[in-house]
Tab-separated table of C-alpha atoms in Angstrom:
chain	number	residue	atom	x	y	z
A	868	UNK	CA	-22.468	42.534	7.423
A	869	UNK	CA	-22.450	45.318	10.672
A	870	UNK	CA	-19.350	45.526	12.354
A	871	UNK	CA	-20.997	44.994	15.773
A	872	UNK	CA	-22.882	41.196	13.831
A	873	UNK	CA	-19.548	40.618	13.380
A	874	UNK	CA	-18.151	41.040	16.684
A	875	UNK	CA	-21.369	39.475	18.439
A	876	UNK	CA	-20.890	36.755	15.919
A	877	UNK	CA	-17.594	36.309	17.189
A	878	UNK	CA	-17.665	36.868	20.862
A	879	UNK	CA	-20.558	33.608	20.583
A	880	UNK	CA	-18.045	31.409	18.940
A	881	UNK	CA	-15.447	32.072	21.396
A	882	UNK	CA	-17.801	30.836	23.929
A	883	UNK	CA	-18.666	27.611	21.807
A	884	UNK	CA	-14.919	26.830	21.395
A	885	UNK	CA	-14.431	27.326	25.131
A	886	UNK	CA	-16.830	25.338	25.651
A	887	UNK	CA	-15.994	22.184	23.602
A	888	UNK	CA	-12.253	23.005	24.361
A	889	UNK	CA	-13.095	22.613	28.438
A	890	UNK	CA	-15.231	19.280	27.498
A	891	UNK	CA	-12.336	16.703	25.956
A	892	UNK	CA	-14.648	14.250	25.980
A	893	UNK	CA	-16.340	15.930	22.901
A	894	UNK	CA	-12.821	16.635	21.235
A	895	UNK	CA	-11.627	13.811	18.243
A	896	UNK	CA	-8.385	12.817	19.016
A	897	UNK	CA	-6.153	11.402	16.050
A	898	UNK	CA	-6.414	7.842	16.463
A	899	UNK	CA	-10.393	8.334	16.224
A	900	UNK	CA	-10.224	10.115	13.278
A	901	UNK	CA	-7.779	7.719	11.580
A	902	UNK	CA	-10.262	4.616	12.690
A	903	UNK	CA	-12.881	6.737	10.903
A	904	UNK	CA	-10.591	7.348	7.830
A	905	UNK	CA	-10.057	3.418	8.051
A	906	UNK	CA	-13.918	3.086	7.416
A	907	UNK	CA	-15.336	5.222	5.104
A	908	UNK	CA	-12.332	6.378	3.112
A	909	UNK	CA	-12.953	4.392	-0.864
A	910	UNK	CA	-9.238	5.003	-1.412
A	911	UNK	CA	-7.913	3.558	1.703
A	912	UNK	CA	-10.341	0.826	1.593
A	913	UNK	CA	-9.504	-0.069	-2.146
A	914	UNK	CA	-5.674	-0.043	-1.358
A	915	UNK	CA	-5.716	-2.040	1.650
A	916	UNK	CA	-7.859	-4.689	-0.394
A	917	UNK	CA	-5.642	-5.244	-2.822
A	918	UNK	CA	-2.595	-5.263	-0.402
A	919	UNK	CA	-4.314	-8.099	0.898
A	920	UNK	CA	-5.239	-9.829	-2.377
A	921	UNK	CA	-2.216	-9.600	-2.886
A	922	UNK	CA	-0.767	-10.790	-0.294
A	923	UNK	CA	-2.683	-14.011	-0.848
A	924	UNK	CA	-1.825	-14.213	-4.629
A	925	UNK	CA	1.341	-14.826	-3.778
A	926	UNK	CA	0.301	-18.396	-2.217
A	927	UNK	CA	0.021	-19.119	-6.318
A	928	UNK	CA	4.028	-19.929	-6.448
A	929	UNK	CA	3.526	-22.490	-4.298
A	930	UNK	CA	1.909	-24.573	-6.722
A	931	UNK	CA	4.581	-24.911	-9.277
A	932	UNK	CA	6.272	-27.488	-6.928
A	933	UNK	CA	2.851	-28.876	-5.995
A	934	UNK	CA	1.524	-32.528	-6.660
A	935	UNK	CA	-1.339	-32.508	-9.266
A	936	UNK	CA	-4.170	-35.180	-9.331
A	937	UNK	CA	-4.619	-36.064	-12.496
A	938	UNK	CA	-8.170	-38.232	-14.270
A	939	UNK	CA	-9.457	-39.011	-17.694
A	940	UNK	CA	-12.508	-40.835	-19.181
A	941	UNK	CA	-12.926	-41.498	-22.368
A	942	UNK	CA	-15.778	-44.083	-24.388
A	943	UNK	CA	-15.741	-44.294	-28.509
A	944	UNK	CA	-15.827	-46.435	-31.510
A	945	UNK	CA	-13.471	-47.059	-34.485
A	946	UNK	CA	-15.019	-47.726	-37.769
A	947	UNK	CA	-12.328	-47.839	-40.228
A	948	UNK	CA	-11.910	-50.966	-42.305
A	949	UNK	CA	-9.244	-52.906	-41.223
A	950	UNK	CA	-6.114	-53.521	-43.636
A	951	UNK	CA	-3.700	-56.162	-43.699
A	952	UNK	CA	-5.526	-58.310	-41.141
A	953	UNK	CA	-6.904	-61.460	-41.393
A	954	UNK	CA	-8.994	-60.563	-39.369
A	955	UNK	CA	-11.883	-58.581	-40.560
A	956	UNK	CA	-14.490	-56.993	-37.623
A	957	UNK	CA	-17.080	-54.419	-37.981
A	958	UNK	CA	-16.046	-51.613	-35.423
A	959	UNK	CA	-13.990	-51.416	-32.365
A	960	UNK	CA	-15.317	-50.000	-28.846
A	961	UNK	CA	-13.219	-48.723	-26.725
A	962	UNK	CA	-12.949	-47.207	-23.219
A	963	UNK	CA	-10.328	-45.661	-21.076
A	964	UNK	CA	-9.662	-44.744	-17.456
A	965	UNK	CA	-7.106	-43.085	-15.761
A	966	UNK	CA	-5.690	-41.722	-12.729
A	967	UNK	CA	-2.721	-40.408	-11.895
A	968	UNK	CA	-0.062	-37.666	-10.002
A	969	UNK	CA	2.114	-35.521	-11.555
A	970	UNK	CA	4.759	-33.300	-10.188
A	971	UNK	CA	7.443	-30.919	-10.853
A	972	UNK	CA	10.614	-30.739	-8.843
A	973	UNK	CA	12.581	-27.627	-7.635
A	974	UNK	CA	15.815	-29.314	-9.481
A	975	UNK	CA	14.084	-30.257	-12.744
A	976	UNK	CA	12.510	-33.913	-12.949
A	977	UNK	CA	9.430	-34.173	-13.860
A	978	UNK	CA	7.405	-37.457	-13.332
A	979	UNK	CA	4.209	-38.508	-13.984
A	980	UNK	CA	2.396	-41.452	-12.424
A	981	UNK	CA	-0.643	-43.447	-13.581
A	982	UNK	CA	-3.154	-45.912	-13.454
A	983	UNK	CA	-4.528	-46.877	-16.898
A	984	UNK	CA	-7.729	-49.241	-17.545
A	985	UNK	CA	-8.762	-49.278	-20.912
A	986	UNK	CA	-11.586	-52.121	-22.409
A	987	UNK	CA	-11.867	-53.063	-26.030
A	988	UNK	CA	-14.326	-55.078	-27.410
A	989	UNK	CA	-14.157	-56.636	-31.535
A	990	UNK	CA	-17.749	-56.256	-33.163
A	991	UNK	CA	-18.791	-58.255	-35.750
A	992	UNK	CA	-14.711	-60.151	-35.675
A	993	UNK	CA	-15.001	-63.805	-36.750
A	994	UNK	CA	-12.061	-64.766	-33.804
A	995	UNK	CA	-10.943	-68.008	-33.963
A	996	UNK	CA	-12.014	-70.019	-30.452
A	997	UNK	CA	-9.734	-68.930	-27.298
A	998	UNK	CA	-9.456	-65.347	-28.175
A	999	UNK	CA	-11.919	-63.328	-26.538
A	1000	UNK	CA	-13.799	-60.915	-28.541
A	1001	UNK	CA	-13.405	-58.315	-25.243
A	1002	UNK	CA	-10.765	-57.829	-22.699
A	1003	UNK	CA	-9.117	-55.171	-20.583
A	1004	UNK	CA	-5.853	-53.437	-20.397
A	1005	UNK	CA	-4.736	-52.743	-16.802
A	1006	UNK	CA	-1.592	-50.488	-17.028
A	1007	UNK	CA	0.597	-49.228	-13.849
A	1008	UNK	CA	3.007	-46.007	-15.890
A	1009	UNK	CA	6.512	-43.864	-14.554
A	1010	UNK	CA	7.009	-41.327	-16.945
A	1011	UNK	CA	10.422	-39.269	-16.051
A	1012	UNK	CA	11.275	-36.089	-17.858
A	1013	UNK	CA	14.638	-34.202	-16.876
A	1014	UNK	CA	15.732	-31.246	-19.119
A	1015	UNK	CA	19.283	-30.689	-19.761
A	1016	UNK	CA	19.859	-27.373	-22.092
A	1017	UNK	CA	17.172	-24.660	-21.946
A	1018	UNK	CA	15.273	-24.821	-18.929
A	1019	UNK	CA	18.313	-27.286	-17.424
A	1020	UNK	CA	17.994	-28.756	-13.987
A	1021	UNK	CA	14.890	-26.944	-13.770
A	1022	UNK	CA	16.120	-23.125	-14.202
A	1023	UNK	CA	13.021	-21.998	-15.940
A	1024	UNK	CA	10.354	-23.237	-13.512
A	1025	UNK	CA	12.216	-21.862	-10.755
A	1026	UNK	CA	12.481	-18.584	-12.584
A	1027	UNK	CA	8.905	-18.728	-12.890
A	1028	UNK	CA	8.248	-19.207	-9.383
A	1029	UNK	CA	9.566	-16.707	-9.020
A	1030	UNK	CA	8.602	-14.114	-11.247
A	1031	UNK	CA	4.779	-15.078	-10.125
A	1032	UNK	CA	5.983	-14.563	-6.363
A	1033	UNK	CA	7.618	-11.036	-7.649
A	1034	UNK	CA	4.722	-9.780	-9.292
A	1035	UNK	CA	2.178	-10.341	-6.630
A	1036	UNK	CA	4.840	-9.148	-3.934
A	1037	UNK	CA	5.627	-5.532	-5.767
A	1038	UNK	CA	1.150	-5.276	-5.744
A	1039	UNK	CA	1.391	-5.863	-2.911
A	1040	UNK	CA	4.005	-3.452	-1.238
A	1041	UNK	CA	2.352	-1.258	-4.066
A	1042	UNK	CA	-1.150	-1.150	-2.482
A	1043	UNK	CA	0.541	-0.931	1.086
A	1044	UNK	CA	2.608	2.196	0.019
A	1045	UNK	CA	-1.078	3.353	-1.295
A	1046	UNK	CA	-2.934	2.710	1.910
A	1047	UNK	CA	-0.146	3.830	4.531
A	1048	UNK	CA	0.194	7.329	2.739
A	1049	UNK	CA	-3.151	7.590	2.573
A	1050	UNK	CA	-3.263	7.633	6.470
A	1051	UNK	CA	-0.424	9.609	6.574
A	1052	UNK	CA	-1.755	12.053	4.077
A	1053	UNK	CA	-5.256	12.090	6.575
A	1054	UNK	CA	-2.790	12.616	9.685
A	1055	UNK	CA	-1.503	16.177	7.980
A	1056	UNK	CA	-4.890	16.762	7.347
A	1057	UNK	CA	-6.054	16.248	10.653
A	1058	UNK	CA	-3.561	18.723	11.835
A	1059	UNK	CA	-3.712	21.012	9.306
A	1060	UNK	CA	-7.402	21.342	10.775
A	1061	UNK	CA	-6.389	21.208	14.324
A	1062	UNK	CA	-3.643	24.041	13.769
A	1063	UNK	CA	-6.374	26.192	11.590
A	1064	UNK	CA	-8.972	26.061	14.405
A	1065	UNK	CA	-6.410	26.495	16.912
A	1066	UNK	CA	-5.161	30.013	14.237
A	1067	UNK	CA	-9.401	30.978	14.516
A	1068	UNK	CA	-9.073	31.083	18.517
A	1069	UNK	CA	-6.505	32.956	18.163
A	1070	UNK	CA	-7.651	35.694	15.910
A	1071	UNK	CA	-10.779	35.290	17.744
A	1072	UNK	CA	-9.204	36.365	20.848
A	1073	UNK	CA	-7.017	39.102	19.368
A	1074	UNK	CA	-10.584	40.994	17.831
A	1075	UNK	CA	-12.050	40.510	21.877
A	1076	UNK	CA	-9.253	42.228	23.153
A	1077	UNK	CA	-8.694	44.762	20.317
A	1078	UNK	CA	-12.656	45.779	20.578
A	1079	UNK	CA	-11.371	45.943	24.284
A	1080	UNK	CA	-8.953	48.689	23.900
A	1081	UNK	CA	-11.496	50.660	21.454
A	1082	UNK	CA	-13.906	50.506	24.002
A	1083	UNK	CA	-11.297	51.570	26.750
A	1084	UNK	CA	-10.304	54.443	24.491
A	1085	UNK	CA	-13.794	55.950	23.585
A	1086	UNK	CA	-14.946	55.785	26.784
A	1087	UNK	CA	-12.025	58.026	28.351
A	1088	UNK	CA	-12.587	59.939	24.298
A	1089	UNK	CA	-16.306	60.503	25.752
A	1090	UNK	CA	-15.023	62.182	29.393
A	1091	UNK	CA	-12.653	64.044	27.501
A	1092	UNK	CA	-10.043	62.115	29.477
A	1093	UNK	CA	-8.209	60.780	25.705
A	1094	UNK	CA	-7.559	61.541	22.311
A	1095	UNK	CA	-9.466	60.855	19.350
A	1096	UNK	CA	-6.433	59.982	17.337
A	1097	UNK	CA	-6.351	56.546	20.304
A	1098	UNK	CA	-10.354	55.926	18.962
A	1099	UNK	CA	-9.006	55.927	15.351
A	1100	UNK	CA	-6.012	53.919	16.237
A	1101	UNK	CA	-8.376	51.191	18.153
A	1102	UNK	CA	-10.637	51.248	15.514
A	1103	UNK	CA	-8.107	51.047	12.763
A	1104	UNK	CA	-7.272	47.874	14.826
A	1105	UNK	CA	-10.269	46.272	15.341
A	1106	UNK	CA	-10.525	45.994	11.475
A	1107	UNK	CA	-7.235	44.487	10.777
A	1108	UNK	CA	-8.196	41.624	13.002
A	1109	UNK	CA	-11.178	41.313	11.427
A	1110	UNK	CA	-9.456	40.493	8.083
A	1111	UNK	CA	-7.295	38.754	10.248
A	1112	UNK	CA	-10.441	36.412	11.881
A	1113	UNK	CA	-12.080	36.199	8.247
A	1114	UNK	CA	-8.558	34.983	6.789
A	1115	UNK	CA	-8.349	32.222	9.463
A	1116	UNK	CA	-11.679	31.059	8.403
A	1117	UNK	CA	-11.132	30.807	5.082
A	1118	UNK	CA	-7.687	28.977	5.669
A	1119	UNK	CA	-10.221	26.796	8.621
A	1120	UNK	CA	-12.883	26.034	5.569
A	1121	UNK	CA	-10.216	24.561	2.931
A	1122	UNK	CA	-8.386	22.183	5.898
A	1123	UNK	CA	-11.703	21.055	6.722
A	1124	UNK	CA	-12.497	20.223	3.503
A	1125	UNK	CA	-9.596	18.203	2.831
A	1126	UNK	CA	-10.225	16.529	6.625
A	1127	UNK	CA	-13.575	15.998	4.946
A	1128	UNK	CA	-12.063	14.636	1.819
A	1129	UNK	CA	-10.733	11.472	3.794
A	1130	UNK	CA	-12.999	10.879	5.554
A	1131	UNK	CA	-15.769	10.548	2.219
A	1132	UNK	CA	-17.878	13.487	2.927
A	1133	UNK	CA	-18.877	16.446	1.514
A	1134	UNK	CA	-16.830	19.020	1.136
A	1135	UNK	CA	-18.837	21.495	3.579
A	1136	UNK	CA	-20.467	19.083	6.315
A	1137	UNK	CA	-18.411	20.680	9.742
A	1138	UNK	CA	-15.403	19.075	11.047
A	1139	UNK	CA	-16.065	17.970	14.763
A	1140	UNK	CA	-13.646	19.948	17.435
A	1141	UNK	CA	-10.000	18.410	17.827
A	1142	UNK	CA	-8.016	18.082	20.282
A	1143	UNK	CA	-5.745	21.129	20.722
A	1144	UNK	CA	-2.556	20.867	19.996
A	1145	UNK	CA	-0.039	19.800	23.064
A	1146	UNK	CA	2.957	22.317	22.678
A	1147	UNK	CA	5.197	20.856	25.441
A	1148	UNK	CA	4.875	16.980	24.202
A	1149	UNK	CA	6.094	18.134	20.853
A	1150	UNK	CA	9.075	19.838	22.605
A	1151	UNK	CA	10.178	16.707	23.284
A	1152	UNK	CA	9.685	14.913	19.955
A	1153	UNK	CA	12.506	12.305	19.144
A	1154	UNK	CA	12.913	10.872	15.886
A	1155	UNK	CA	15.108	7.753	15.348
A	1156	UNK	CA	18.513	8.399	14.173
A	1157	UNK	CA	18.616	4.959	12.394
A	1158	UNK	CA	16.303	4.597	10.171
A	1159	UNK	CA	12.599	2.050	11.554
A	1160	UNK	CA	12.989	0.197	8.333
A	1161	UNK	CA	12.388	0.697	4.317
A	1162	UNK	CA	9.173	2.757	2.906
A	1163	UNK	CA	6.808	0.532	0.928
A	1164	UNK	CA	7.265	2.111	-2.120
A	1165	UNK	CA	11.235	1.209	-1.796
A	1166	UNK	CA	10.287	-2.703	-1.175
A	1167	UNK	CA	7.847	-2.417	-4.619
A	1168	UNK	CA	10.755	-1.619	-6.054
A	1169	UNK	CA	12.985	-4.463	-4.758
A	1170	UNK	CA	10.429	-6.863	-5.699
A	1171	UNK	CA	10.668	-5.234	-9.056
A	1172	UNK	CA	13.841	-5.680	-9.366
A	1173	UNK	CA	13.370	-9.140	-8.875
A	1174	UNK	CA	10.692	-9.909	-11.043
A	1175	UNK	CA	12.597	-8.393	-13.880
A	1176	UNK	CA	15.878	-10.438	-13.122
A	1177	UNK	CA	12.827	-13.683	-13.355
A	1178	UNK	CA	11.428	-12.597	-16.312
A	1179	UNK	CA	14.757	-12.287	-18.064
A	1180	UNK	CA	16.102	-15.650	-16.715
A	1181	UNK	CA	12.453	-16.752	-18.076
A	1182	UNK	CA	13.829	-15.193	-21.681
A	1183	UNK	CA	16.691	-16.976	-21.640
A	1184	UNK	CA	15.902	-19.897	-21.406
A	1185	UNK	CA	12.627	-20.750	-22.825
A	1186	UNK	CA	14.648	-19.825	-25.962
A	1187	UNK	CA	17.823	-22.220	-25.688
A	1188	UNK	CA	17.843	-25.322	-27.375
A	1189	UNK	CA	16.357	-27.782	-25.635
A	1190	UNK	CA	17.843	-31.347	-24.693
A	1191	UNK	CA	15.729	-33.696	-22.658
A	1192	UNK	CA	16.148	-37.092	-21.206
A	1193	UNK	CA	12.726	-38.789	-20.545
A	1194	UNK	CA	11.958	-42.464	-20.035
A	1195	UNK	CA	8.983	-44.731	-19.107
A	1196	UNK	CA	7.969	-47.951	-17.153
A	1197	UNK	CA	4.480	-50.244	-17.107
A	1198	UNK	CA	3.531	-52.945	-16.158
A	1199	UNK	CA	0.773	-54.526	-18.255
A	1200	UNK	CA	-1.950	-56.877	-17.566
A	1201	UNK	CA	-4.754	-58.018	-19.991
A	1202	UNK	CA	-7.951	-60.045	-19.546
A	1203	UNK	CA	-11.441	-60.610	-20.032
A	1204	UNK	CA	-12.676	-59.502	-16.425
A	1205	UNK	CA	-10.803	-56.492	-14.864
A	1206	UNK	CA	-9.584	-57.861	-11.142
A	1207	UNK	CA	-7.999	-60.549	-13.410
A	1208	UNK	CA	-6.391	-57.710	-15.716
A	1209	UNK	CA	-5.591	-56.350	-12.715
A	1210	UNK	CA	-4.078	-58.970	-11.094
A	1211	UNK	CA	-1.882	-59.657	-14.426
A	1212	UNK	CA	-0.562	-56.410	-14.369
A	1213	UNK	CA	1.857	-57.465	-11.782
A	1214	UNK	CA	3.316	-60.349	-13.457
A	1215	UNK	CA	6.717	-60.552	-14.399
A	1216	UNK	CA	7.585	-60.556	-18.443
A	1217	UNK	CA	4.962	-58.393	-18.964
A	1218	UNK	CA	6.550	-54.728	-18.031
A	1219	UNK	CA	7.356	-52.551	-20.532
A	1220	UNK	CA	10.277	-49.620	-20.891
A	1221	UNK	CA	11.458	-46.937	-22.623
A	1222	UNK	CA	14.243	-44.102	-22.616
A	1223	UNK	CA	14.788	-41.674	-25.100
A	1224	UNK	CA	16.586	-38.235	-25.838
A	1225	UNK	CA	14.276	-35.236	-27.400
A	1226	UNK	CA	16.176	-32.164	-29.243
A	1227	UNK	CA	15.229	-28.571	-29.686
A	1228	UNK	CA	16.756	-25.892	-32.012
A	1229	UNK	CA	15.497	-22.631	-32.596
A	1230	UNK	CA	16.914	-21.484	-36.348
A	1231	UNK	CA	16.304	-17.454	-35.786
A	1232	UNK	CA	19.539	-16.926	-33.641
A	1233	UNK	CA	19.396	-13.126	-34.227
A	1234	UNK	CA	15.824	-12.857	-32.572
A	1235	UNK	CA	17.009	-15.205	-29.841
A	1236	UNK	CA	19.977	-12.957	-29.082
A	1237	UNK	CA	17.741	-9.423	-29.446
A	1238	UNK	CA	15.436	-11.070	-26.923
A	1239	UNK	CA	17.663	-12.315	-24.513
A	1240	UNK	CA	19.593	-8.442	-24.402
A	1241	UNK	CA	16.744	-7.485	-24.164
A	1242	UNK	CA	15.575	-8.883	-21.352
A	1243	UNK	CA	18.341	-8.214	-19.697
A	1244	UNK	CA	18.574	-4.877	-20.152
A	1245	UNK	CA	15.334	-4.616	-18.635
A	1246	UNK	CA	16.557	-6.582	-15.465
A	1247	UNK	CA	19.396	-3.750	-15.559
A	1248	UNK	CA	17.019	-1.050	-15.207
A	1249	UNK	CA	15.164	-1.974	-12.614
A	1250	UNK	CA	17.745	-2.546	-10.384
A	1251	UNK	CA	19.079	1.075	-11.074
A	1252	UNK	CA	15.713	2.085	-10.369
A	1253	UNK	CA	15.997	0.125	-7.175
A	1254	UNK	CA	19.195	1.439	-6.334
A	1255	UNK	CA	18.207	5.052	-6.955
A	1256	UNK	CA	14.902	4.372	-4.543
A	1257	UNK	CA	17.440	3.573	-1.559
A	1258	UNK	CA	19.704	6.204	-2.417
A	1259	UNK	CA	16.581	9.255	-2.145
A	1260	UNK	CA	15.371	6.958	1.008
A	1261	UNK	CA	18.398	7.840	2.629
A	1262	UNK	CA	18.325	11.384	1.371
A	1263	UNK	CA	14.971	11.913	2.796
A	1264	UNK	CA	15.762	10.551	5.972
A	1265	UNK	CA	18.539	12.496	6.649
A	1266	UNK	CA	16.292	15.828	5.321
A	1267	UNK	CA	13.666	14.576	7.684
A	1268	UNK	CA	15.821	14.076	10.976
A	1269	UNK	CA	17.424	17.305	10.624
A	1270	UNK	CA	14.029	18.692	9.293
A	1271	UNK	CA	12.889	17.361	12.742
A	1272	UNK	CA	15.855	19.341	15.088
A	1273	UNK	CA	15.355	22.630	13.276
A	1274	UNK	CA	11.150	22.131	13.857
A	1275	UNK	CA	11.475	21.244	17.497
A	1276	UNK	CA	14.150	24.465	17.738
A	1277	UNK	CA	11.890	26.693	15.905
A	1278	UNK	CA	9.116	25.709	17.991
A	1279	UNK	CA	11.016	26.480	21.411
A	1280	UNK	CA	11.617	29.963	20.574
A	1281	UNK	CA	8.111	30.553	19.446
A	1282	UNK	CA	7.056	29.313	22.691
A	1283	UNK	CA	9.541	31.975	24.054
A	1284	UNK	CA	8.579	34.360	21.935
A	1285	UNK	CA	5.169	33.957	23.076
A	1286	UNK	CA	5.780	33.937	27.172
A	1287	UNK	CA	8.024	37.526	26.493
A	1288	UNK	CA	5.323	38.899	24.400
A	1289	UNK	CA	2.463	38.281	26.658
A	1290	UNK	CA	4.720	39.553	29.957
A	1291	UNK	CA	5.486	42.547	27.586
A	1292	UNK	CA	1.567	43.013	26.659
A	1293	UNK	CA	0.230	42.762	30.373
A	1294	UNK	CA	2.827	45.232	31.651
A	1295	UNK	CA	1.899	47.788	28.865
A	1296	UNK	CA	-1.947	47.124	29.334
A	1297	UNK	CA	-1.061	48.201	32.520
A	1298	UNK	CA	0.586	50.673	32.301
A	1299	UNK	CA	-1.977	52.438	29.726
A	1300	UNK	CA	-4.694	52.214	32.507
A	1301	UNK	CA	-2.203	53.773	34.566
A	1302	UNK	CA	-1.659	56.624	31.531
A	1303	UNK	CA	1.924	55.781	31.660
A	1304	UNK	CA	1.850	54.676	27.879
A	1305	UNK	CA	0.223	55.242	24.361
A	1306	UNK	CA	-3.031	52.747	22.957
A	1307	UNK	CA	-0.837	52.888	20.102
A	1308	UNK	CA	1.940	51.074	21.857
A	1309	UNK	CA	-0.719	48.613	23.477
A	1310	UNK	CA	-1.990	48.429	19.695
A	1311	UNK	CA	1.991	47.050	18.864
A	1312	UNK	CA	2.047	45.225	21.343
A	1313	UNK	CA	-1.121	43.171	21.213
A	1314	UNK	CA	-0.038	42.242	17.056
A	1315	UNK	CA	3.250	41.207	18.465
A	1316	UNK	CA	1.821	38.680	20.576
A	1317	UNK	CA	-0.784	37.564	18.374
A	1318	UNK	CA	1.579	36.929	15.889
A	1319	UNK	CA	3.881	35.182	18.472
A	1320	UNK	CA	0.821	32.410	18.792
A	1321	UNK	CA	0.507	32.428	15.224
A	1322	UNK	CA	3.901	31.399	14.832
A	1323	UNK	CA	3.976	28.883	17.798
A	1324	UNK	CA	1.010	27.652	16.016
A	1325	UNK	CA	2.606	27.292	12.262
A	1326	UNK	CA	5.779	25.882	14.078
A	1327	UNK	CA	3.861	22.928	15.773
A	1328	UNK	CA	2.415	22.398	12.872
A	1329	UNK	CA	5.552	21.632	10.956
A	1330	UNK	CA	6.639	19.297	13.517
A	1331	UNK	CA	3.718	17.504	13.436
A	1332	UNK	CA	3.718	16.833	10.139
A	1333	UNK	CA	6.888	15.728	9.801
A	1334	UNK	CA	6.351	13.449	12.387
A	1335	UNK	CA	3.276	11.923	10.590
A	1336	UNK	CA	6.063	11.495	7.836
A	1337	UNK	CA	8.221	9.286	9.950
A	1338	UNK	CA	5.331	6.491	9.796
A	1339	UNK	CA	6.081	6.751	5.841
A	1340	UNK	CA	8.890	4.487	7.376
A	1341	UNK	CA	7.489	1.709	8.475
A	1342	UNK	CA	6.795	3.576	11.938
A	1343	UNK	CA	3.287	3.092	13.248
A	1344	UNK	CA	0.533	4.585	10.840
A	1345	UNK	CA	-1.704	4.523	14.224
A	1346	UNK	CA	-1.285	8.024	15.139
A	1347	UNK	CA	-1.124	9.938	18.411
A	1348	UNK	CA	0.194	13.891	19.434
């Protein structure tokens, strides 16, 4: 490509950029971009859906101590030959129906309250008079069980409830950490592209200025009013600035690829003009001295610590010897008719009651101790991991606050340098037209001014990147300038 073609393209790009900047309605702001990221980023949608799913799954822990309805229905027969009985029969036909409610309580008590109805028919029996060959049994039944050693007073049940809850809480916070991290990275990509677009404009303005100087000294040389050395210096400046434009455009392409990645677009798709950097507002940005909250990855580590503690408790309790106190109480009613059997179940002297103890002891004591020790070590490891996350979070927050203060000071100094370099350059251009300085001096001032603008853009980009990181600490993930 010829140099004249490059200059024409640069001039057209400058006109187009000025048009886009002048029409603020056509520029995409950060909030609009993040809204599109939420709609189109597959990574964000995956982590967001997972966070919502895990939040709903935490309700699974609420099912541990809720009442449960159970029912049973069974029909069959028993054809084996009766032994040792004076009454013979061909077979027994049986029907069994039961309905009840069970509930475990957090203090360990396990309860069942049910109502059973059983029908028995004796087939092929020669029964004495007055004895029916079919009848119903109606049995209201209450069953109680209280663990006294292993899972004593509900320790395992409560630990299982906590284990289930914290497992889903950890998953939720982990997914939220990913979704917030995606938005923060997307915000960084937005400002990276915005600063890259501005750097392209800076370099193109420098190219336009260099070309103006070249045209000026070339006219003077043709009129024998200037030195050929000035023309050569101006040409070198133009070539160097063209190289600067190319480098800035390459950086803009890389930033655009990252920008499009969060929108699930092809890498080389064109990007819209973005809102320019508001330098005056960046100078007044304040970071809270106190941390707004914990990062989601720290909250996930806390949930993992609680999960490990609950798991250790479950391991400890389930391998202990068990000693359960249990009992049952039932009312009984029997009659040929179901309704009469149901009525008879409430009569005195027909109840049944039992009280007992159940004991169970694991015999492999060495394996039992190893399992318990391993669970305790896992719990300690998770606690150490959580403490390390907390410490690192505090350190990183302190660094973030200090870096923001340093970046604001750098931007202030960079802005002052831009203003000083602009005044110096304007004055030197005037002196050049008056013949009181050299083209070389103006070229140097042009380079100084362009570099000062580059430094200001870079300082602003650093503040914007740090400002995005603040949102990891449970600040709003909705962006702004």
